[in-house]
Amino acid sequence: MAASASERPQFISSNGGNRSFSNAPLIDNSDPNQIIVPEKKSWKNFFAYLGPGFLVSIAYIDPGNFETDLQSGAQYKYELLWIILVASCAALVIQSLAANLGVVTGKHLAEHCRAEYSKVPNFLLWVVAEIAVVACDIPEVIGTAFALNMLFNIPVWIGVLLTGLSTLMLLALQQYGVRKLEFLIAFLVFTIAICFVIELHYSKPDPGEVLHGLFVPQLKGNGATGLAISLLGAMVMPHNLFLHSALVLSRKIPRSTTGIKEACRFYLIESGLALMIAFLINVSVISVSGAVCNAPDLTPEDRSKCEDLDLNKASFLLRNVVGKWSSKLFAIALLASGQSSTITGTYAGQYVMQGFLDLRLEPWLRNFLTRCLAIIPSLIVALIGGSAGAGKLIIIASMILSFELPFALVPLLKFTSCKTKMGSHVNPIAITALTWFIGSLIMGINIYYIVSSFIKLLIHSHMKLALVIFCGILGFSGIAIYLASIAYLVFRKNRKASPLLASTNSQTVETLPRQDIVDMQLHGKAAASDLD
């Protein structure tokens, strides 16, 4: 795809529900209110790329992460910190692939799935992706409700209902421009970080033990394995891959080979910076929990809370052991986490629906539908099981995300390793091998845990033999379908070529941002100052 300086660049885009492509311009004219990357190569261009990585990093410090972090620290002190380190490194590699896919091809992951797979697999992948969006929304609803309870003594079930209204208010900020929304998310991330730095000062964990937990892998018992899977599920989320590959399409970048390489490099650096902050926050949460729950002067009541620690109990525990301000700081961090996570979850839901089904909804309507699906189970559990039941629901949601990860990860690895889609920007052999090893490891751990847990459940159940056999057949049939589905994605050959690759001409060709992606982030026009 080449164009002279006097010609208007032509780009290939999907039109409506049609899978075919045309040579119509992606949008007619350059909008001065978009985020534009200058043509000249400079380190200052990095600031034009800042933003998407911080929106993505929110998923790594959402209330689901806090819940699993608190439990791992309370039960195993610092022994599972290495899981956070491994998951963060794996997340950086995987998220960079998602960004590269969007930058190089001009289409995000869900759109590639729609173009690549036939109707039935595409529909099933969409269902799985929607379940993942709802599963990640449940911890955000419950976490925000817990934070409101800690700060204002609002009952958890009322807090669950209030989360929908608060999220719609934050989404209204979109009218002030995508740049300001990205700054808001970055501000919330740094708010969470500051809160937990102060918490670390109060709780005083042992630095030597923390470092030992970070760099010496160990898993003691099936309970540790379950928590490790929950940590992985809470760290590497399937909806985040769809989100990142779409967010990068809001920038106007040069379409030369060097321009694309620069974009991929700066997105990698930006993602690394954002995920490093998220990593330090997760380490801080586990360290605070481990230090507080293993303090020698704990009362029997506080020790019992540590045995089954959830987000709500953590507040009372910190207040009793460390001090009142510690509890308030935790609540502020939790509230910032829940609200910012909801915004990114709404975006992910929009991109998933638009990509798989070519169906676009208004952000408030999309948020309302997703939030209703998350609020209903959260409200039922909060009313019946109280805060303890709501805390267990967060763990279940995190494990669901972990089991669903292959259905986003495998297509991503297949697409970014395919030369017909990525051209000269295809993954190097070393990166391909590393990412497939990471994916195989995660999938292997998931399969081992689900099989071993199911067998143990059958062995220790008090059901009649005939019922045990029936449940066994049903359960193992489900596992077989799960494995067969993953195998289909792994061994199926890619068929569709990429619609948008870099120009081979020596001249620089620019691509405008995807207008449909920008429209999902903006209700109105962004101010020109947003680009500064």
Short mmCIF file of C-alpha atoms in Angstrom, two decimals:
data_model
loop_
_atom_site.label_atom_id
_atom_site.label_comp_id
_atom_site.label_asym_id
_atom_site.label_seq_id
_atom_site.Cartn_x
_atom_site.Cartn_y
_atom_site.Cartn_z
CA MET A 1 0.00 0.00 0.00
CA ALA A 2 1.80 3.11 -1.20
CA ALA A 3 0.77 6.68 -1.72
CA SER A 4 2.49 9.78 -3.00
CA ALA A 5 2.64 13.01 -1.03
CA SER A 6 -0.07 14.53 -3.18
CA GLU A 7 -2.46 11.59 -2.88
CA ARG A 8 -4.84 10.94 -0.06
CA PRO A 9 -3.83 7.64 1.60
CA GLN A 10 -6.23 4.77 1.01
CA PHE A 11 -6.95 2.27 3.76
CA ILE A 12 -8.85 -0.98 3.84
CA SER A 13 -11.63 -1.18 6.41
CA SER A 14 -14.58 -3.41 7.17
CA ASN A 15 -17.98 -2.08 6.20
CA GLY A 16 -20.94 -3.04 8.33
CA GLY A 17 -21.36 -6.77 8.69
CA ASN A 18 -19.65 -7.50 5.36
CA ARG A 19 -16.46 -9.50 5.66
CA SER A 20 -15.12 -8.13 2.37
CA PHE A 21 -12.83 -5.14 2.18
CA SER A 22 -12.84 -2.01 0.04
CA ASN A 23 -10.27 0.64 -0.79
CA ALA A 24 -12.31 3.49 0.69
CA PRO A 25 -10.55 5.86 3.08
CA LEU A 26 -10.92 4.78 6.69
CA ILE A 27 -12.16 8.30 7.43
CA ASP A 28 -12.34 11.17 4.97
CA ASN A 29 -10.31 13.86 6.67
CA SER A 30 -7.84 14.08 9.48
CA ASP A 31 -9.54 15.27 12.63
CA PRO A 32 -7.35 17.85 14.41
CA ASN A 33 -8.84 16.71 17.71
CA GLN A 34 -7.27 13.25 17.52
CA ILE A 35 -4.04 12.05 19.10
CA ILE A 36 -1.45 12.36 16.35
CA VAL A 37 2.06 10.91 16.39
CA PRO A 38 4.54 13.27 14.66
CA GLU A 39 6.27 11.94 11.55
CA LYS A 40 9.73 12.88 12.76
CA LYS A 41 11.45 10.19 14.82
CA SER A 42 12.04 11.42 18.36
CA TRP A 43 11.92 10.17 21.92
CA LYS A 44 9.28 12.86 22.51
CA ASN A 45 6.87 10.78 20.42
CA PHE A 46 6.63 8.49 23.45
CA PHE A 47 4.23 10.93 25.10
CA ALA A 48 1.78 10.53 22.23
CA TYR A 49 1.63 6.80 22.98
CA LEU A 50 1.09 7.20 26.73
CA GLY A 51 -2.35 6.13 27.86
CA PRO A 52 -3.47 2.68 26.62
CA GLY A 53 -1.01 0.84 28.87
CA PHE A 54 -2.40 2.50 32.00
CA LEU A 55 -5.97 1.65 31.00
CA VAL A 56 -4.86 -1.96 30.52
CA SER A 57 -2.86 -2.03 33.78
CA ILE A 58 -6.03 -1.33 35.77
CA ALA A 59 -7.12 -4.94 35.16
CA TYR A 60 -4.00 -6.07 37.05
CA ILE A 61 -4.89 -4.09 40.19
CA ASP A 62 -8.66 -4.51 40.31
CA PRO A 63 -10.55 -5.73 43.42
CA GLY A 64 -10.24 -9.32 42.17
CA ASN A 65 -6.46 -9.00 42.41
CA PHE A 66 -6.71 -7.42 45.86
CA GLU A 67 -8.90 -10.29 47.10
CA THR A 68 -6.54 -13.04 45.90
CA ASP A 69 -3.48 -11.03 47.01
CA LEU A 70 -4.90 -10.64 50.52
CA GLN A 71 -5.72 -14.35 50.81
CA SER A 72 -2.34 -15.48 49.50
CA GLY A 73 -0.53 -13.18 51.95
CA ALA A 74 -2.74 -14.22 54.88
CA GLN A 75 -2.45 -17.96 54.25
CA TYR A 76 1.05 -18.31 52.81
CA LYS A 77 2.73 -15.06 53.82
CA TYR A 78 5.20 -14.18 51.04
CA GLU A 79 5.49 -17.66 49.49
CA LEU A 80 3.34 -16.86 46.42
CA LEU A 81 5.01 -13.57 45.50
CA TRP A 82 6.92 -15.35 42.74
CA ILE A 83 3.59 -16.03 41.02
CA ILE A 84 3.05 -12.26 40.78
CA LEU A 85 6.54 -11.80 39.31
CA VAL A 86 6.08 -14.58 36.72
CA ALA A 87 2.56 -13.44 35.85
CA SER A 88 3.68 -9.81 35.44
CA CYS A 89 6.54 -10.76 33.11
CA ALA A 90 4.22 -13.02 31.12
CA ALA A 91 1.61 -10.26 31.03
CA LEU A 92 4.09 -7.77 29.57
CA VAL A 93 5.01 -10.14 26.75
CA ILE A 94 1.39 -11.06 26.02
CA GLN A 95 0.07 -7.48 26.22
CA SER A 96 2.81 -6.29 23.86
CA LEU A 97 1.65 -8.89 21.33
CA ALA A 98 -1.92 -7.58 21.62
CA ALA A 99 -0.70 -4.02 21.00
CA ASN A 100 1.45 -5.13 18.06
CA LEU A 101 -1.51 -6.90 16.45
CA GLY A 102 -3.56 -3.70 16.46
CA VAL A 103 -0.71 -1.44 15.35
CA VAL A 104 0.45 -3.64 12.46
CA THR A 105 -2.91 -4.80 11.06
CA GLY A 106 -5.22 -1.92 11.94
CA LYS A 107 -7.76 -4.38 13.39
CA HIS A 108 -8.17 -5.56 16.96
CA LEU A 109 -8.27 -9.16 18.19
CA ALA A 110 -12.05 -9.62 18.16
CA GLU A 111 -12.24 -8.37 14.56
CA HIS A 112 -9.53 -10.82 13.53
CA CYS A 113 -11.50 -13.65 15.13
CA ARG A 114 -14.62 -12.65 13.20
CA ALA A 115 -12.67 -12.57 9.93
CA GLU A 116 -10.78 -15.81 10.62
CA TYR A 117 -13.33 -18.22 12.09
CA SER A 118 -16.63 -19.47 10.74
CA LYS A 119 -19.94 -18.41 12.30
CA VAL A 120 -20.26 -21.13 14.98
CA PRO A 121 -16.70 -20.89 16.44
CA ASN A 122 -16.89 -17.10 16.21
CA PHE A 123 -20.19 -17.04 18.10
CA LEU A 124 -18.87 -19.40 20.79
CA LEU A 125 -15.72 -17.30 21.19
CA TRP A 126 -17.93 -14.22 21.58
CA VAL A 127 -19.98 -15.96 24.31
CA VAL A 128 -16.80 -16.94 26.16
CA ALA A 129 -15.45 -13.38 25.83
CA GLU A 130 -18.70 -11.90 27.18
CA ILE A 131 -18.60 -14.29 30.14
CA ALA A 132 -15.04 -13.11 30.79
CA VAL A 133 -16.17 -9.46 30.76
CA VAL A 134 -18.96 -10.23 33.26
CA ALA A 135 -16.60 -12.35 35.39
CA CYS A 136 -14.14 -9.46 35.62
CA ASP A 137 -16.99 -7.04 36.41
CA ILE A 138 -18.20 -9.03 39.44
CA PRO A 139 -15.09 -8.33 41.58
CA GLU A 140 -15.27 -4.66 40.60
CA VAL A 141 -18.90 -4.41 41.74
CA ILE A 142 -18.25 -6.19 45.03
CA GLY A 143 -14.97 -4.33 45.64
CA THR A 144 -16.60 -0.94 45.17
CA ALA A 145 -19.48 -1.99 47.47
CA PHE A 146 -16.96 -3.04 50.14
CA ALA A 147 -15.13 0.30 49.80
CA LEU A 148 -18.37 2.26 50.25
CA ASN A 149 -19.12 0.13 53.31
CA MET A 150 -15.69 0.87 54.79
CA LEU A 151 -15.85 4.61 54.16
CA PHE A 152 -19.52 5.42 54.77
CA ASN A 153 -20.97 2.32 56.51
CA ILE A 154 -23.29 1.66 53.56
CA PRO A 155 -24.60 -1.93 53.56
CA VAL A 156 -22.86 -4.11 50.97
CA TRP A 157 -26.06 -4.92 49.04
CA ILE A 158 -26.90 -1.19 48.71
CA GLY A 159 -23.32 -0.51 47.63
CA VAL A 160 -23.73 -3.13 44.90
CA LEU A 161 -26.70 -1.18 43.53
CA LEU A 162 -24.87 2.15 43.75
CA THR A 163 -21.92 0.93 41.66
CA GLY A 164 -23.97 1.19 38.45
CA LEU A 165 -24.76 4.88 39.00
CA SER A 166 -21.20 5.82 39.95
CA THR A 167 -19.81 4.13 36.86
CA LEU A 168 -22.20 5.94 34.52
CA MET A 169 -21.07 9.23 36.07
CA LEU A 170 -17.43 8.42 35.37
CA LEU A 171 -18.23 7.36 31.81
CA ALA A 172 -19.80 10.80 31.32
CA LEU A 173 -16.28 12.22 31.62
CA GLN A 174 -15.61 10.83 28.14
CA GLN A 175 -17.08 14.00 26.62
CA TYR A 176 -14.00 15.90 27.82
CA GLY A 177 -11.68 13.87 25.57
CA VAL A 178 -9.82 10.59 25.52
CA ARG A 179 -6.62 12.21 26.78
CA LYS A 180 -8.26 13.49 29.95
CA LEU A 181 -9.86 10.10 30.55
CA GLU A 182 -6.44 8.45 30.23
CA PHE A 183 -5.00 11.00 32.68
CA LEU A 184 -7.84 10.23 35.11
CA ILE A 185 -7.07 6.51 34.96
CA ALA A 186 -3.34 7.19 35.45
CA PHE A 187 -4.19 9.41 38.44
CA LEU A 188 -6.27 6.60 39.99
CA VAL A 189 -3.42 4.13 39.44
CA PHE A 190 -0.98 6.42 41.23
CA THR A 191 -3.55 7.00 44.00
CA ILE A 192 -3.70 3.24 44.61
CA ALA A 193 0.12 3.05 44.56
CA ILE A 194 0.52 5.89 47.09
CA CYS A 195 -2.04 4.33 49.43
CA PHE A 196 -0.18 1.01 49.53
CA VAL A 197 3.24 2.63 49.88
CA ILE A 198 1.90 4.23 53.07
CA GLU A 199 0.40 0.86 54.11
CA LEU A 200 3.84 -0.72 53.70
CA HIS A 201 5.29 1.94 55.99
CA TYR A 202 2.72 1.08 58.65
CA SER A 203 2.91 -2.73 58.41
CA LYS A 204 6.72 -3.03 58.04
CA PRO A 205 7.13 -6.40 56.22
CA ASP A 206 10.56 -8.07 56.38
CA PRO A 207 12.46 -7.14 53.16
CA GLY A 208 14.53 -10.35 53.19
CA GLU A 209 11.47 -12.58 53.39
CA VAL A 210 9.75 -10.57 50.65
CA LEU A 211 12.73 -11.00 48.31
CA HIS A 212 12.88 -14.72 49.13
CA GLY A 213 9.21 -15.09 48.24
CA LEU A 214 9.74 -13.20 44.97
CA PHE A 215 12.62 -15.29 43.65
CA VAL A 216 12.21 -18.76 45.24
CA PRO A 217 9.25 -20.63 43.68
CA GLN A 218 7.23 -22.89 46.00
CA LEU A 219 3.72 -24.36 46.12
CA LYS A 220 2.77 -26.15 49.32
CA GLY A 221 -0.47 -28.10 49.01
CA ASN A 222 -3.54 -28.05 46.80
CA GLY A 223 -4.77 -24.88 48.50
CA ALA A 224 -1.66 -23.03 47.34
CA THR A 225 -2.21 -24.34 43.81
CA GLY A 226 -5.78 -23.05 43.85
CA LEU A 227 -4.66 -19.62 45.02
CA ALA A 228 -1.86 -19.61 42.43
CA ILE A 229 -4.43 -20.22 39.68
CA SER A 230 -6.60 -17.46 41.11
CA LEU A 231 -3.59 -15.12 41.07
CA LEU A 232 -2.89 -16.02 37.44
CA GLY A 233 -6.55 -15.56 36.54
CA ALA A 234 -6.63 -12.20 38.26
CA MET A 235 -3.37 -11.08 36.62
CA VAL A 236 -3.63 -12.24 32.98
CA MET A 237 -7.24 -11.55 31.98
CA PRO A 238 -8.68 -12.59 28.59
CA HIS A 239 -10.72 -9.39 28.10
CA ASN A 240 -7.53 -7.36 28.46
CA LEU A 241 -6.12 -8.82 25.24
CA PHE A 242 -9.16 -7.61 23.29
CA LEU A 243 -8.94 -4.25 25.04
CA HIS A 244 -5.26 -3.52 24.40
CA SER A 245 -5.38 -4.47 20.72
CA ALA A 246 -8.25 -1.98 20.26
CA LEU A 247 -6.99 0.93 22.38
CA VAL A 248 -3.86 1.35 20.24
CA LEU A 249 -6.06 2.06 17.20
CA SER A 250 -6.98 5.49 18.60
CA ARG A 251 -3.57 6.90 17.57
CA LYS A 252 -2.60 8.26 14.16
CA ILE A 253 0.78 6.72 13.33
CA PRO A 254 3.03 6.69 10.24
CA ARG A 255 2.49 3.52 8.16
CA SER A 256 6.11 3.10 7.18
CA THR A 257 8.05 0.11 8.45
CA THR A 258 10.09 2.34 10.77
CA GLY A 259 6.92 4.11 11.96
CA ILE A 260 5.28 0.82 12.91
CA LYS A 261 8.45 -0.41 14.64
CA GLU A 262 8.63 2.82 16.62
CA ALA A 263 4.97 2.47 17.64
CA CYS A 264 5.48 -1.13 18.76
CA ARG A 265 8.60 -0.19 20.71
CA PHE A 266 7.01 2.77 22.49
CA TYR A 267 3.88 0.77 23.31
CA LEU A 268 6.13 -1.91 24.83
CA ILE A 269 7.91 0.67 26.99
CA GLU A 270 4.62 2.29 28.01
CA SER A 271 3.08 -1.08 28.89
CA GLY A 272 6.20 -2.01 30.85
CA LEU A 273 6.00 1.20 32.89
CA ALA A 274 2.30 0.73 33.66
CA LEU A 275 2.62 -2.98 34.48
CA MET A 276 5.65 -2.34 36.69
CA ILE A 277 3.53 -0.01 38.83
CA ALA A 278 0.76 -2.64 38.89
CA PHE A 279 3.33 -5.30 39.89
CA LEU A 280 4.62 -3.18 42.78
CA ILE A 281 1.05 -2.58 43.99
CA ASN A 282 0.29 -6.33 43.98
CA VAL A 283 3.53 -7.07 45.81
CA SER A 284 2.61 -4.39 48.36
CA VAL A 285 -0.86 -5.88 48.97
CA ILE A 286 0.56 -9.38 49.56
CA SER A 287 3.35 -7.99 51.74
CA VAL A 288 0.95 -5.95 53.88
CA SER A 289 -1.38 -8.93 54.28
CA GLY A 290 1.49 -11.30 55.06
CA ALA A 291 3.03 -8.94 57.62
CA VAL A 292 -0.25 -8.13 59.39
CA CYS A 293 -1.60 -11.70 59.52
CA ASN A 294 1.69 -13.11 60.76
CA ALA A 295 2.31 -10.49 63.42
CA PRO A 296 3.19 -12.10 66.79
CA ASP A 297 0.76 -9.96 68.80
CA LEU A 298 -2.43 -10.82 66.88
CA THR A 299 -5.55 -11.35 68.98
CA PRO A 300 -7.51 -14.62 68.51
CA GLU A 301 -10.30 -12.64 66.81
CA ASP A 302 -7.91 -11.04 64.30
CA ARG A 303 -6.21 -14.40 63.69
CA SER A 304 -9.58 -15.95 62.82
CA LYS A 305 -10.16 -13.15 60.28
CA CYS A 306 -6.84 -13.96 58.64
CA GLU A 307 -7.89 -17.58 58.15
CA ASP A 308 -10.68 -16.52 55.79
CA LEU A 309 -9.61 -13.02 54.75
CA ASP A 310 -11.67 -11.05 52.24
CA LEU A 311 -11.76 -7.40 51.21
CA ASN A 312 -14.22 -6.41 53.93
CA LYS A 313 -12.43 -8.22 56.77
CA ALA A 314 -9.12 -6.70 55.65
CA SER A 315 -10.39 -3.24 56.52
CA PHE A 316 -11.28 -4.21 60.10
CA LEU A 317 -8.05 -6.17 60.44
CA LEU A 318 -5.91 -3.22 59.34
CA ARG A 319 -7.81 -0.90 61.67
CA ASN A 320 -7.29 -3.19 64.66
CA VAL A 321 -3.65 -4.11 64.00
CA VAL A 322 -2.17 -1.08 62.22
CA GLY A 323 -4.54 1.83 62.85
CA LYS A 324 -7.68 3.64 61.69
CA TRP A 325 -5.95 5.59 58.92
CA SER A 326 -4.62 2.36 57.46
CA SER A 327 -8.17 1.08 57.07
CA LYS A 328 -9.29 4.31 55.36
CA LEU A 329 -6.33 4.25 52.98
CA PHE A 330 -7.18 0.69 51.98
CA ALA A 331 -10.79 1.71 51.34
CA ILE A 332 -9.73 4.67 49.16
CA ALA A 333 -7.41 2.41 47.12
CA LEU A 334 -10.18 -0.17 46.75
CA LEU A 335 -12.69 2.47 45.61
CA ALA A 336 -10.23 3.89 43.03
CA SER A 337 -9.50 0.37 41.81
CA GLY A 338 -13.15 -0.62 41.45
CA GLN A 339 -14.23 2.52 39.62
CA SER A 340 -11.31 2.64 37.19
CA SER A 341 -11.61 -1.09 36.48
CA THR A 342 -15.25 -0.66 35.56
CA ILE A 343 -14.43 1.93 32.89
CA THR A 344 -11.89 -0.33 31.20
CA GLY A 345 -14.23 -3.32 31.53
CA THR A 346 -16.95 -1.36 29.73
CA TYR A 347 -14.57 -0.51 26.91
CA ALA A 348 -13.51 -4.16 26.62
CA GLY A 349 -17.18 -5.20 26.39
CA GLN A 350 -17.79 -2.66 23.63
CA TYR A 351 -14.83 -3.84 21.58
CA VAL A 352 -15.76 -7.50 22.05
CA MET A 353 -19.32 -6.93 20.85
CA GLN A 354 -18.28 -4.70 17.95
CA GLY A 355 -15.48 -7.06 16.88
CA PHE A 356 -17.24 -10.42 17.04
CA LEU A 357 -20.74 -9.31 15.99
CA ASP A 358 -20.10 -5.97 14.24
CA LEU A 359 -22.67 -4.58 16.69
CA ARG A 360 -22.15 -1.22 18.39
CA LEU A 361 -24.04 0.05 21.42
CA GLU A 362 -23.90 3.37 23.24
CA PRO A 363 -21.38 3.14 26.11
CA TRP A 364 -24.05 3.82 28.77
CA LEU A 365 -26.27 1.05 27.36
CA ARG A 366 -23.38 -1.39 27.07
CA ASN A 367 -22.33 -0.58 30.63
CA PHE A 368 -25.92 -0.97 31.85
CA LEU A 369 -26.25 -4.45 30.31
CA THR A 370 -22.86 -5.67 31.54
CA ARG A 371 -23.37 -4.14 34.96
CA CYS A 372 -26.81 -5.77 35.33
CA LEU A 373 -25.30 -9.18 34.54
CA ALA A 374 -22.66 -8.57 37.22
CA ILE A 375 -24.96 -6.93 39.78
CA ILE A 376 -27.59 -9.68 39.81
CA PRO A 377 -25.33 -12.54 41.08
CA SER A 378 -23.40 -10.11 43.30
CA LEU A 379 -26.61 -8.81 44.87
CA ILE A 380 -28.02 -12.30 45.44
CA VAL A 381 -24.80 -13.51 47.07
CA ALA A 382 -24.46 -10.31 49.15
CA LEU A 383 -28.01 -10.67 50.47
CA ILE A 384 -27.75 -14.42 51.19
CA GLY A 385 -24.09 -14.95 52.06
CA GLY A 386 -23.09 -11.49 53.24
CA SER A 387 -19.54 -10.20 52.80
CA ALA A 388 -18.05 -13.70 53.19
CA GLY A 389 -20.15 -15.04 50.32
CA ALA A 390 -19.31 -12.00 48.19
CA GLY A 391 -15.62 -12.57 48.86
CA LYS A 392 -15.86 -16.21 47.71
CA LEU A 393 -17.65 -15.07 44.55
CA ILE A 394 -14.61 -12.94 43.69
CA ILE A 395 -12.34 -16.00 43.90
CA ILE A 396 -14.72 -18.01 41.69
CA ALA A 397 -14.81 -15.18 39.12
CA SER A 398 -10.99 -15.03 39.06
CA MET A 399 -10.76 -18.78 38.46
CA ILE A 400 -13.31 -18.55 35.63
CA LEU A 401 -11.09 -15.92 34.00
CA SER A 402 -8.08 -18.20 34.28
CA PHE A 403 -9.90 -21.10 32.62
CA GLU A 404 -11.17 -18.83 29.82
CA LEU A 405 -7.76 -17.33 29.06
CA PRO A 406 -6.81 -19.86 26.32
CA PHE A 407 -9.76 -18.76 24.17
CA ALA A 408 -8.25 -15.28 23.84
CA LEU A 409 -4.58 -16.16 24.21
CA VAL A 410 -4.37 -18.92 21.58
CA PRO A 411 -5.91 -16.80 18.76
CA LEU A 412 -3.58 -13.93 19.72
CA LEU A 413 -0.50 -16.16 19.56
CA LYS A 414 -1.65 -17.69 16.27
CA PHE A 415 -2.34 -14.33 14.64
CA THR A 416 0.88 -12.58 15.76
CA SER A 417 2.96 -15.60 14.69
CA CYS A 418 1.38 -15.62 11.20
CA LYS A 419 3.38 -13.92 8.44
CA THR A 420 0.34 -13.45 6.20
CA LYS A 421 -1.20 -11.29 8.94
CA MET A 422 1.84 -9.53 10.40
CA GLY A 423 4.20 -9.37 7.41
CA SER A 424 7.74 -8.39 8.41
CA HIS A 425 6.48 -7.63 11.93
CA VAL A 426 5.68 -11.28 12.67
CA ASN A 427 6.89 -12.58 16.04
CA PRO A 428 10.53 -13.72 16.08
CA ILE A 429 11.03 -17.45 16.66
CA ALA A 430 12.29 -16.82 20.21
CA ILE A 431 9.22 -14.74 21.13
CA THR A 432 6.92 -17.31 19.51
CA ALA A 433 8.53 -20.13 21.51
CA LEU A 434 8.42 -18.10 24.74
CA THR A 435 4.77 -17.10 24.38
CA TRP A 436 3.66 -20.62 23.48
CA PHE A 437 5.58 -21.93 26.49
CA ILE A 438 3.87 -19.37 28.74
CA GLY A 439 0.47 -20.22 27.29
CA SER A 440 1.05 -23.96 27.57
CA LEU A 441 2.19 -23.59 31.18
CA ILE A 442 -0.90 -21.62 32.16
CA MET A 443 -3.21 -24.04 30.35
CA GLY A 444 -1.41 -27.04 31.86
CA ILE A 445 -1.76 -25.71 35.40
CA ASN A 446 -5.45 -24.98 34.82
CA ILE A 447 -6.15 -28.46 33.43
CA TYR A 448 -4.23 -30.18 36.22
CA TYR A 449 -6.10 -28.24 38.88
CA ILE A 450 -9.57 -28.75 37.44
CA VAL A 451 -9.02 -32.49 36.92
CA SER A 452 -7.44 -33.09 40.34
CA SER A 453 -10.08 -30.99 42.11
CA PHE A 454 -12.91 -32.77 40.31
CA ILE A 455 -11.51 -36.22 41.15
CA LYS A 456 -11.06 -35.23 44.79
CA LEU A 457 -14.63 -33.90 44.86
CA LEU A 458 -15.98 -37.20 43.55
CA ILE A 459 -13.88 -39.31 45.94
CA HIS A 460 -14.85 -37.35 49.06
CA SER A 461 -18.51 -36.84 48.14
CA HIS A 462 -21.26 -38.65 50.06
CA MET A 463 -23.40 -39.24 47.00
CA LYS A 464 -24.64 -42.63 45.91
CA LEU A 465 -22.39 -44.60 43.56
CA ALA A 466 -24.73 -44.24 40.56
CA LEU A 467 -24.85 -40.44 41.05
CA VAL A 468 -21.06 -40.27 41.41
CA ILE A 469 -20.66 -42.18 38.12
CA PHE A 470 -23.16 -39.91 36.37
CA CYS A 471 -21.43 -36.76 37.67
CA GLY A 472 -18.06 -38.22 36.67
CA ILE A 473 -19.19 -38.89 33.12
CA LEU A 474 -20.73 -35.43 32.87
CA GLY A 475 -17.71 -33.70 34.34
CA PHE A 476 -15.09 -35.50 32.29
CA SER A 477 -17.17 -34.93 29.15
CA GLY A 478 -17.04 -31.21 29.89
CA ILE A 479 -13.26 -31.38 30.41
CA ALA A 480 -12.90 -33.28 27.11
CA ILE A 481 -14.91 -30.58 25.29
CA TYR A 482 -12.74 -27.90 26.92
CA LEU A 483 -9.54 -29.63 25.75
CA ALA A 484 -10.93 -30.28 22.26
CA SER A 485 -11.87 -26.60 21.91
CA ILE A 486 -8.37 -25.49 22.82
CA ALA A 487 -6.89 -28.09 20.45
CA TYR A 488 -9.08 -26.78 17.61
CA LEU A 489 -7.77 -23.24 18.12
CA VAL A 490 -4.16 -24.43 18.39
CA PHE A 491 -4.02 -26.71 15.34
CA ARG A 492 -6.34 -24.87 12.96
CA LYS A 493 -4.40 -23.05 10.23
CA ASN A 494 -4.89 -19.33 9.72
CA ARG A 495 -6.60 -18.49 6.43
CA LYS A 496 -7.21 -14.75 6.25
CA ALA A 497 -4.44 -12.30 5.35
CA SER A 498 -4.02 -9.00 7.15
CA PRO A 499 -5.98 -6.10 5.61
CA LEU A 500 -3.45 -3.43 6.55
CA LEU A 501 0.32 -3.66 6.51
CA ALA A 502 3.15 -1.15 6.34
CA SER A 503 4.07 0.51 3.09
CA THR A 504 7.12 -0.91 1.37
CA ASN A 505 7.69 2.47 -0.27
CA SER A 506 10.46 4.58 1.15
CA GLN A 507 8.02 7.43 1.69
CA THR A 508 6.03 7.63 4.89
CA VAL A 509 2.33 6.85 4.62
CA GLU A 510 0.06 7.76 7.50
CA THR A 511 -3.05 6.02 8.74
CA LEU A 512 -5.80 7.84 10.53
CA PRO A 513 -7.14 6.47 13.78
CA ARG A 514 -9.98 3.99 13.52
CA GLN A 515 -12.98 6.29 13.79
CA ASP A 516 -15.25 3.58 15.24
CA ILE A 517 -12.70 2.93 17.99
CA VAL A 518 -12.34 6.63 18.73
CA ASP A 519 -16.12 7.04 18.82
CA MET A 520 -16.34 4.41 21.56
CA GLN A 521 -13.99 6.51 23.69
CA LEU A 522 -15.51 9.92 22.94
CA HIS A 523 -19.09 11.12 23.03
CA GLY A 524 -18.13 14.56 21.84
CA LYS A 525 -15.15 16.27 20.28
CA ALA A 526 -11.91 16.29 22.18
CA ALA A 527 -10.36 19.62 22.91
CA ALA A 528 -7.22 20.53 21.04
CA SER A 529 -5.45 20.80 24.36
CA ASP A 530 -5.94 17.06 24.80
CA LEU A 531 -3.13 16.52 22.36
CA ASP A 532 -0.61 18.53 24.28
#
